[in-house]
Amino acid sequence: MPELPEVETTRLGLLPAIQGARVIETTVRCRRLRWPIPPTFEQDIANQTVHKLTRRGKYLLLECDTGAILFHLGMSGRMRVLQQATPPDRHDHLDILFSNQNTLRLTDPRRFGCVLWTTHPYQHPLLIDLGVEPLTEAFTVDYLRKKAANRRVAVKTWIMNAKVVVGVGNIYATEALFLAGIHPCTPVKQLSDQQLQTLINTIQKVLKQAIAQGGTTLKDFLGSDGQPGYFSQTLHAYGRQGLPCLQCQRPLTSQQIGQRTTVFCEQCQS
DNA sequence: CTACGAACCTGCCTGC
DNA sequence: TGCAGGCAGGTTCGTA
């Protein structure tokens, strides 16, 4: 599920239910996530009041009195609010009950996500080296030009690197490069300023569009009637290998780049 | 530095 | 129907 738009959608959904509420009870059913939930976690967050919900890249932060609860949803994580307790499912690893009777529930079948308590969230090793937020004014050609200097790495791998720019996963990297007409294997030091500007524009475009559509992506959201997910109808390249390019009608190519499946048009992306 | 592969997990789909 | 194999939205770590 989660790329940046899905995390942002989650944040906006949790905001009215959690902000200003105090932690009453924490239930951890499975500690074995990407990093184990420490034994002190329940004690750490006891009685903390959530003042702000923020997002940094794909991390979600519940900023409390003396620290923050840091969430990452990995590949399959989801968070939702329960108005009243319901029996946990197999992959419901964490419940946090708040003073307003709302329960925050974390579900993550693949357990690639994480939950941590930190007293200095923005100094945390997982956050401190992150690159720019793509939807801010800091995401500029000048910034990318400096980051790209002397680097031969493929542009696809590069824009998925969170130390360069956060929040761009496989789907949106594939889409942004298609819309930009840039071949995903292009070494980044070869990109012109104009190409960098186009890339910034298309990354912002696909992210904003996905957020506007509620972050819905892909297979998890296929209806039981087999109808495609809402956002999947707007995908130009991702998942369309072998199908005709929407611009030139030639079949789209699929190739592993940095161990990730990448779909592109050999004709339109150069 | 850089590049690549492995690792952490389960679920789902395909093909035999 | 069963089972093996391949694939999946992310990120870190180790090795060459």
mmCIF file of C-alpha atoms (C1' of nucleotides) in Angstrom:
data_model
loop_
_atom_site.group_PDB
_atom_site.id
_atom_site.type_symbol
_atom_site.label_atom_id
_atom_site.label_comp_id
_atom_site.label_asym_id
_atom_site.label_seq_id
_atom_site.Cartn_x
_atom_site.Cartn_y
_atom_site.Cartn_z
ATOM 1 C CA MET A 1 0.000 0.000 0.000
ATOM 2 C CA PRO A 2 2.166 2.838 1.196
ATOM 3 C CA GLU A 3 3.996 5.355 -0.828
ATOM 4 C CA LEU A 4 3.954 9.003 0.159
ATOM 5 C CA PRO A 5 0.345 9.642 -0.921
ATOM 6 C CA GLU A 6 -0.911 6.695 1.099
ATOM 7 C CA VAL A 7 0.988 7.835 4.190
ATOM 8 C CA GLU A 8 -0.330 11.366 3.786
ATOM 9 C CA THR A 9 -3.860 10.033 3.372
ATOM 10 C CA THR A 10 -3.389 7.997 6.541
ATOM 11 C CA ARG A 11 -2.145 11.064 8.405
ATOM 12 C CA LEU A 12 -5.130 13.142 7.340
ATOM 13 C CA GLY A 13 -7.485 10.352 8.331
ATOM 14 C CA LEU A 14 -5.984 9.901 11.786
ATOM 15 C CA LEU A 15 -5.660 13.605 12.539
ATOM 16 C CA PRO A 16 -9.188 14.395 13.787
ATOM 17 C CA ALA A 17 -9.417 11.175 15.792
ATOM 18 C CA ILE A 18 -6.046 11.294 17.548
ATOM 19 C CA GLN A 19 -4.889 14.899 17.886
ATOM 20 C CA GLY A 20 -5.195 16.139 21.454
ATOM 21 C CA ALA A 21 -5.942 12.684 22.816
ATOM 22 C CA ARG A 22 -3.998 10.975 25.599
ATOM 23 C CA VAL A 23 -2.720 7.395 25.589
ATOM 24 C CA ILE A 24 -4.725 5.245 28.008
ATOM 25 C CA GLU A 25 -3.715 1.702 27.143
ATOM 26 C CA THR A 26 -1.314 0.059 24.705
ATOM 27 C CA THR A 27 -1.657 -3.521 23.482
ATOM 28 C CA VAL A 28 1.228 -5.047 21.564
ATOM 29 C CA ARG A 29 0.422 -8.464 20.102
ATOM 30 C CA CYS A 30 3.491 -8.924 17.942
ATOM 31 C CA ARG A 31 6.814 -7.190 18.479
ATOM 32 C CA ARG A 32 8.620 -8.683 15.486
ATOM 33 C CA LEU A 33 8.408 -5.887 12.974
ATOM 34 C CA ARG A 34 11.249 -4.528 10.817
ATOM 35 C CA TRP A 35 12.826 -3.693 14.130
ATOM 36 C CA PRO A 36 11.339 -5.250 17.250
ATOM 37 C CA ILE A 37 9.038 -3.033 19.294
ATOM 38 C CA PRO A 38 11.116 -2.582 22.472
ATOM 39 C CA PRO A 39 9.816 -3.956 25.771
ATOM 40 C CA THR A 40 9.719 -0.436 27.177
ATOM 41 C CA PHE A 41 7.415 0.883 24.435
ATOM 42 C CA GLU A 42 4.169 0.653 26.393
ATOM 43 C CA GLN A 43 5.733 2.400 29.355
ATOM 44 C CA ASP A 44 7.370 5.012 27.149
ATOM 45 C CA ILE A 45 4.116 6.189 25.607
ATOM 46 C CA ALA A 46 1.902 5.796 28.682
ATOM 47 C CA ASN A 47 -0.126 8.972 29.372
ATOM 48 C CA GLN A 48 1.482 10.859 26.487
ATOM 49 C CA THR A 49 -0.796 13.354 24.769
ATOM 50 C CA VAL A 50 -0.592 13.576 20.966
ATOM 51 C CA HIS A 51 -0.135 17.205 20.012
ATOM 52 C CA LYS A 52 0.688 16.952 16.318
ATOM 53 C CA LEU A 53 0.620 14.385 13.541
ATOM 54 C CA THR A 54 3.340 14.977 11.006
ATOM 55 C CA ARG A 55 4.844 13.165 8.077
ATOM 56 C CA ARG A 56 8.481 13.003 7.028
ATOM 57 C CA GLY A 57 8.869 11.041 3.816
ATOM 58 C CA LYS A 58 6.978 7.840 4.425
ATOM 59 C CA TYR A 59 7.336 8.102 8.205
ATOM 60 C CA LEU A 60 4.374 9.141 10.302
ATOM 61 C CA LEU A 61 5.094 10.922 13.579
ATOM 62 C CA LEU A 62 2.734 11.280 16.505
ATOM 63 C CA GLU A 63 4.387 14.139 18.358
ATOM 64 C CA CYS A 64 3.679 13.899 22.072
ATOM 65 C CA ASP A 65 4.642 15.628 25.335
ATOM 66 C CA THR A 66 8.221 14.401 25.614
ATOM 67 C CA GLY A 67 8.861 12.626 22.320
ATOM 68 C CA ALA A 68 7.231 11.067 19.294
ATOM 69 C CA ILE A 69 5.856 7.736 18.195
ATOM 70 C CA LEU A 70 7.439 6.956 14.847
ATOM 71 C CA PHE A 71 5.612 4.709 12.392
ATOM 72 C CA HIS A 72 6.646 3.278 9.049
ATOM 73 C CA LEU A 73 4.167 1.149 7.123
ATOM 74 C CA GLY A 74 6.690 -0.839 5.087
ATOM 75 C CA MET A 75 5.132 -2.683 2.169
ATOM 76 C CA SER A 76 1.839 -3.793 3.652
ATOM 77 C CA GLY A 77 1.126 -1.704 6.741
ATOM 78 C CA ARG A 78 -2.124 0.120 7.444
ATOM 79 C CA MET A 79 -3.439 2.186 10.324
ATOM 80 C CA ARG A 80 -7.016 2.899 11.163
ATOM 81 C CA VAL A 81 -9.143 4.221 13.981
ATOM 82 C CA LEU A 82 -11.744 2.068 15.710
ATOM 83 C CA GLN A 83 -14.617 3.800 17.458
ATOM 84 C CA GLN A 84 -15.005 0.757 19.642
ATOM 85 C CA ALA A 85 -12.825 -2.281 20.159
ATOM 86 C CA THR A 86 -13.337 -5.148 17.748
ATOM 87 C CA PRO A 87 -11.624 -8.549 17.942
ATOM 88 C CA PRO A 88 -8.125 -8.311 16.468
ATOM 89 C CA ASP A 89 -7.319 -10.043 13.212
ATOM 90 C CA ARG A 90 -4.189 -12.119 12.745
ATOM 91 C CA HIS A 91 -2.042 -9.214 11.572
ATOM 92 C CA ASP A 92 -3.329 -6.543 13.946
ATOM 93 C CA HIS A 93 -0.062 -6.106 15.834
ATOM 94 C CA LEU A 94 -0.709 -2.978 17.876
ATOM 95 C CA ASP A 95 -3.650 -1.156 19.473
ATOM 96 C CA ILE A 96 -3.401 2.190 21.241
ATOM 97 C CA LEU A 97 -6.486 3.255 23.193
ATOM 98 C CA PHE A 98 -6.868 7.009 23.678
ATOM 99 C CA SER A 99 -8.696 9.125 26.213
ATOM 100 C CA ASN A 100 -11.430 9.934 23.678
ATOM 101 C CA GLN A 101 -12.187 6.200 23.385
ATOM 102 C CA ASN A 102 -10.677 5.969 19.912
ATOM 103 C CA THR A 103 -8.370 3.044 19.279
ATOM 104 C CA LEU A 104 -5.511 3.312 16.799
ATOM 105 C CA ARG A 105 -4.847 -0.082 15.237
ATOM 106 C CA LEU A 106 -1.773 -1.065 13.217
ATOM 107 C CA THR A 107 -2.110 -3.924 10.735
ATOM 108 C CA ASP A 108 0.898 -5.215 8.799
ATOM 109 C CA PRO A 109 0.870 -8.724 7.291
ATOM 110 C CA ARG A 110 4.437 -8.646 5.990
ATOM 111 C CA ARG A 111 5.788 -6.898 9.082
ATOM 112 C CA PHE A 112 8.206 -4.709 7.125
ATOM 113 C CA GLY A 113 6.937 -1.662 8.983
ATOM 114 C CA CYS A 114 8.164 -0.335 12.319
ATOM 115 C CA VAL A 115 6.956 1.391 15.466
ATOM 116 C CA LEU A 116 9.402 3.272 17.674
ATOM 117 C CA TRP A 117 9.398 5.755 20.506
ATOM 118 C CA THR A 118 11.976 8.518 20.304
ATOM 119 C CA THR A 119 12.554 11.574 22.455
ATOM 120 C CA HIS A 120 14.307 13.439 19.617
ATOM 121 C CA PRO A 121 12.492 12.403 16.457
ATOM 122 C CA TYR A 122 14.233 14.671 13.979
ATOM 123 C CA GLN A 123 17.628 13.554 15.280
ATOM 124 C CA HIS A 124 16.670 9.924 14.893
ATOM 125 C CA PRO A 125 19.023 7.909 12.626
ATOM 126 C CA LEU A 126 16.105 6.906 10.417
ATOM 127 C CA LEU A 127 15.159 10.525 9.741
ATOM 128 C CA ILE A 128 18.315 12.566 10.013
ATOM 129 C CA ASP A 129 19.767 11.723 6.603
ATOM 130 C CA LEU A 130 16.552 12.009 4.620
ATOM 131 C CA GLY A 131 16.503 14.173 1.509
ATOM 132 C CA VAL A 132 14.020 16.880 0.558
ATOM 133 C CA GLU A 133 10.267 16.644 0.650
ATOM 134 C CA PRO A 134 9.137 16.525 -2.977
ATOM 135 C CA LEU A 135 6.109 18.757 -2.432
ATOM 136 C CA THR A 136 8.063 21.655 -0.950
ATOM 137 C CA GLU A 137 9.925 24.568 -2.478
ATOM 138 C CA ALA A 138 13.205 22.957 -1.453
ATOM 139 C CA PHE A 139 12.822 20.463 -4.310
ATOM 140 C CA THR A 140 14.650 22.435 -6.973
ATOM 141 C CA VAL A 141 16.928 21.915 -9.968
ATOM 142 C CA ASP A 142 19.802 23.417 -7.979
ATOM 143 C CA TYR A 143 19.299 20.889 -5.217
ATOM 144 C CA LEU A 144 19.139 17.945 -7.614
ATOM 145 C CA ARG A 145 22.076 19.217 -9.648
ATOM 146 C CA LYS A 146 24.282 19.145 -6.553
ATOM 147 C CA LYS A 147 23.044 15.706 -5.568
ATOM 148 C CA ALA A 148 23.638 14.382 -9.098
ATOM 149 C CA ALA A 149 27.195 15.657 -9.445
ATOM 150 C CA ASN A 150 29.522 12.949 -10.758
ATOM 151 C CA ARG A 151 27.023 10.214 -10.074
ATOM 152 C CA ARG A 152 26.466 7.515 -12.648
ATOM 153 C CA VAL A 153 23.564 5.840 -10.898
ATOM 154 C CA ALA A 154 20.431 5.231 -12.993
ATOM 155 C CA VAL A 155 17.899 8.025 -12.575
ATOM 156 C CA LYS A 156 15.209 5.530 -11.555
ATOM 157 C CA THR A 157 17.327 4.215 -8.686
ATOM 158 C CA TRP A 158 18.336 7.734 -7.773
ATOM 159 C CA ILE A 159 14.864 9.237 -7.403
ATOM 160 C CA MET A 160 13.869 6.243 -5.277
ATOM 161 C CA ASN A 161 16.758 6.976 -2.914
ATOM 162 C CA ALA A 162 15.332 8.657 0.197
ATOM 163 C CA LYS A 163 18.604 10.464 0.788
ATOM 164 C CA VAL A 164 17.925 12.381 -2.425
ATOM 165 C CA VAL A 165 14.168 12.870 -2.263
ATOM 166 C CA VAL A 166 11.721 11.155 0.054
ATOM 167 C CA GLY A 167 8.475 9.443 -0.704
ATOM 168 C CA VAL A 168 9.008 8.343 -4.300
ATOM 169 C CA GLY A 169 8.512 4.588 -4.505
ATOM 170 C CA ASN A 170 8.443 2.196 -7.420
ATOM 171 C CA ILE A 171 5.021 3.150 -8.747
ATOM 172 C CA TYR A 172 5.512 6.900 -8.799
ATOM 173 C CA ALA A 173 9.125 6.702 -9.957
ATOM 174 C CA THR A 174 7.983 4.633 -12.928
ATOM 175 C CA GLU A 175 5.123 7.005 -13.658
ATOM 176 C CA ALA A 176 7.125 10.207 -13.269
ATOM 177 C CA LEU A 177 9.857 9.013 -15.631
ATOM 178 C CA PHE A 178 7.290 7.993 -18.228
ATOM 179 C CA LEU A 179 5.574 11.373 -18.071
ATOM 180 C CA ALA A 180 8.964 13.113 -18.201
ATOM 181 C CA GLY A 181 10.026 11.124 -21.267
ATOM 182 C CA ILE A 182 13.287 10.163 -19.548
ATOM 183 C CA HIS A 183 14.793 6.685 -19.917
ATOM 184 C CA PRO A 184 15.007 5.126 -16.438
ATOM 185 C CA CYS A 185 18.589 3.930 -16.979
ATOM 186 C CA THR A 186 19.960 7.402 -17.733
ATOM 187 C CA PRO A 187 22.991 8.156 -15.537
ATOM 188 C CA VAL A 188 21.962 11.126 -13.431
ATOM 189 C CA LYS A 189 25.023 13.223 -14.190
ATOM 190 C CA GLN A 190 23.912 13.252 -17.829
ATOM 191 C CA LEU A 191 20.569 14.886 -17.062
ATOM 192 C CA SER A 192 20.172 18.442 -18.322
ATOM 193 C CA ASP A 193 18.731 21.173 -16.134
ATOM 194 C CA GLN A 194 15.638 21.079 -18.263
ATOM 195 C CA GLN A 195 15.261 17.345 -17.707
ATOM 196 C CA LEU A 196 15.690 17.819 -13.969
ATOM 197 C CA GLN A 197 12.993 20.485 -13.977
ATOM 198 C CA THR A 198 10.683 18.209 -15.949
ATOM 199 C CA LEU A 199 11.367 15.409 -13.497
ATOM 200 C CA ILE A 200 10.512 17.656 -10.544
ATOM 201 C CA ASN A 201 7.292 18.652 -12.279
ATOM 202 C CA THR A 202 6.204 15.104 -13.064
ATOM 203 C CA ILE A 203 7.089 13.742 -9.611
ATOM 204 C CA GLN A 204 5.009 16.493 -8.024
ATOM 205 C CA LYS A 205 2.204 15.923 -10.477
ATOM 206 C CA VAL A 206 1.845 12.185 -9.834
ATOM 207 C CA LEU A 207 2.137 12.594 -6.056
ATOM 208 C CA LYS A 208 -0.427 15.382 -5.901
ATOM 209 C CA GLN A 209 -2.807 13.506 -8.128
ATOM 210 C CA ALA A 210 -2.547 10.380 -5.997
ATOM 211 C CA ILE A 211 -3.098 12.340 -2.782
ATOM 212 C CA ALA A 212 -6.135 14.004 -4.323
ATOM 213 C CA GLN A 213 -7.524 10.570 -5.101
ATOM 214 C CA GLY A 214 -7.056 9.410 -1.531
ATOM 215 C CA GLY A 215 -3.814 7.609 -2.181
ATOM 216 C CA THR A 216 -5.574 4.623 -3.600
ATOM 217 C CA THR A 217 -3.164 2.351 -5.370
ATOM 218 C CA LEU A 218 -3.326 -0.985 -6.968
ATOM 219 C CA LYS A 219 -4.097 -4.542 -6.283
ATOM 220 C CA ASP A 220 -5.227 -4.296 -2.684
ATOM 221 C CA PHE A 221 -7.942 -1.999 -3.835
ATOM 222 C CA LEU A 222 -9.276 -4.100 -6.676
ATOM 223 C CA GLY A 223 -12.957 -4.568 -6.086
ATOM 224 C CA SER A 224 -14.304 -8.051 -5.554
ATOM 225 C CA ASP A 225 -16.006 -7.608 -8.909
ATOM 226 C CA GLY A 226 -12.585 -7.342 -10.553
ATOM 227 C CA GLN A 227 -12.895 -3.637 -11.272
ATOM 228 C CA PRO A 228 -9.530 -1.886 -11.220
ATOM 229 C CA GLY A 229 -8.604 0.348 -8.306
ATOM 230 C CA TYR A 230 -9.389 3.996 -8.594
ATOM 231 C CA PHE A 231 -5.873 5.301 -9.036
ATOM 232 C CA SER A 232 -4.785 2.373 -11.193
ATOM 233 C CA GLN A 233 -6.855 3.817 -14.017
ATOM 234 C CA THR A 234 -4.504 6.777 -14.144
ATOM 235 C CA LEU A 235 -1.319 4.708 -14.354
ATOM 236 C CA HIS A 236 0.465 5.122 -17.671
ATOM 237 C CA ALA A 237 3.350 2.680 -17.305
ATOM 238 C CA TYR A 238 3.419 0.849 -13.975
ATOM 239 C CA GLY A 239 2.028 -2.653 -14.355
ATOM 240 C CA ARG A 240 1.451 -2.213 -18.099
ATOM 241 C CA GLN A 241 4.411 -4.169 -19.502
ATOM 242 C CA GLY A 242 3.595 -5.562 -22.943
ATOM 243 C CA LEU A 243 0.604 -3.273 -23.310
ATOM 244 C CA PRO A 244 0.654 -0.437 -25.843
ATOM 245 C CA CYS A 245 2.281 2.839 -24.858
ATOM 246 C CA LEU A 246 -0.463 5.411 -24.455
ATOM 247 C CA GLN A 247 1.533 7.848 -26.569
ATOM 248 C CA CYS A 248 3.008 5.775 -29.433
ATOM 249 C CA GLN A 249 1.189 2.432 -29.167
ATOM 250 C CA ARG A 250 4.384 0.353 -29.090
ATOM 251 C CA PRO A 251 4.517 -2.337 -26.398
ATOM 252 C CA LEU A 252 5.988 -1.149 -23.105
ATOM 253 C CA THR A 253 9.238 -2.775 -21.953
ATOM 254 C CA SER A 254 9.856 -4.253 -18.502
ATOM 255 C CA GLN A 255 13.336 -4.401 -16.991
ATOM 256 C CA GLN A 256 14.850 -4.887 -13.545
ATOM 257 C CA ILE A 257 16.647 -1.729 -12.457
ATOM 258 C CA GLY A 258 18.158 -1.772 -8.988
ATOM 259 C CA GLN A 259 16.220 -4.991 -8.308
ATOM 260 C CA ARG A 260 12.912 -3.282 -8.964
ATOM 261 C CA THR A 261 10.641 -3.941 -11.888
ATOM 262 C CA THR A 262 10.601 -0.929 -14.168
ATOM 263 C CA VAL A 263 8.224 -0.399 -17.073
ATOM 264 C CA PHE A 264 8.973 2.143 -19.751
ATOM 265 C CA CYS A 265 8.623 2.973 -23.442
ATOM 266 C CA GLU A 266 11.812 2.586 -25.459
ATOM 267 C CA GLN A 267 10.408 4.944 -28.060
ATOM 268 C CA CYS A 268 9.139 7.782 -25.876
ATOM 269 C CA GLN A 269 11.728 7.675 -23.073
ATOM 270 C CA SER A 270 15.282 8.455 -24.123
ATOM 271 C "C1'" DC B 1 31.831 6.251 -2.814
ATOM 272 C "C1'" DT B 2 29.195 2.684 -5.522
ATOM 273 C "C1'" DA B 3 26.765 -1.189 -6.848
ATOM 274 C "C1'" DC B 4 24.744 -5.181 -6.086
ATOM 275 C "C1'" DG B 5 22.549 -8.923 -3.564
ATOM 276 C "C1'" DA B 6 20.433 -10.478 0.658
ATOM 277 C "C1'" DA B 7 17.572 -9.854 4.332
ATOM 278 C "C1'" DC B 8 13.234 -8.926 6.877
ATOM 279 C "C1'" DC B 9 7.838 -11.411 6.015
ATOM 280 C "C1'" DT B 10 3.094 -13.006 4.190
ATOM 281 C "C1'" DG B 11 -0.321 -13.253 0.573
ATOM 282 C "C1'" DC B 12 -1.706 -13.925 -3.876
ATOM 283 C "C1'" DC B 13 -1.513 -15.540 -8.493
ATOM 284 C "C1'" DT B 14 0.014 -18.827 -12.093
ATOM 285 C "C1'" DG B 15 1.201 -23.049 -13.905
ATOM 286 C "C1'" DC B 16 1.989 -27.906 -13.561
ATOM 287 C "C1'" DT C 1 -7.254 -29.780 -5.347
ATOM 288 C "C1'" DG C 2 -2.446 -29.239 -4.073
ATOM 289 C "C1'" DC C 3 1.898 -27.567 -4.303
ATOM 290 C "C1'" DA C 4 6.012 -25.111 -5.996
ATOM 291 C "C1'" DG C 5 7.572 -20.962 -7.703
ATOM 292 C "C1'" DG C 6 7.482 -16.201 -8.642
ATOM 293 C "C1'" DC C 7 6.055 -11.743 -7.578
ATOM 294 C "C1'" DA C 8 4.639 -7.576 -4.654
ATOM 295 C "C1'" DG C 9 3.845 -0.907 -2.654
ATOM 296 C "C1'" DG C 10 10.139 -0.424 1.311
ATOM 297 C "C1'" DT C 11 14.410 0.066 3.443
ATOM 298 C "C1'" DT C 12 18.779 -1.324 5.619
ATOM 299 C "C1'" DC C 13 22.895 -3.880 5.749
ATOM 300 C "C1'" DG C 14 26.944 -6.403 4.215
ATOM 301 C "C1'" DT C 15 30.259 -7.417 0.742
ATOM 302 C "C1'" DA C 16 32.987 -6.753 -3.308
#
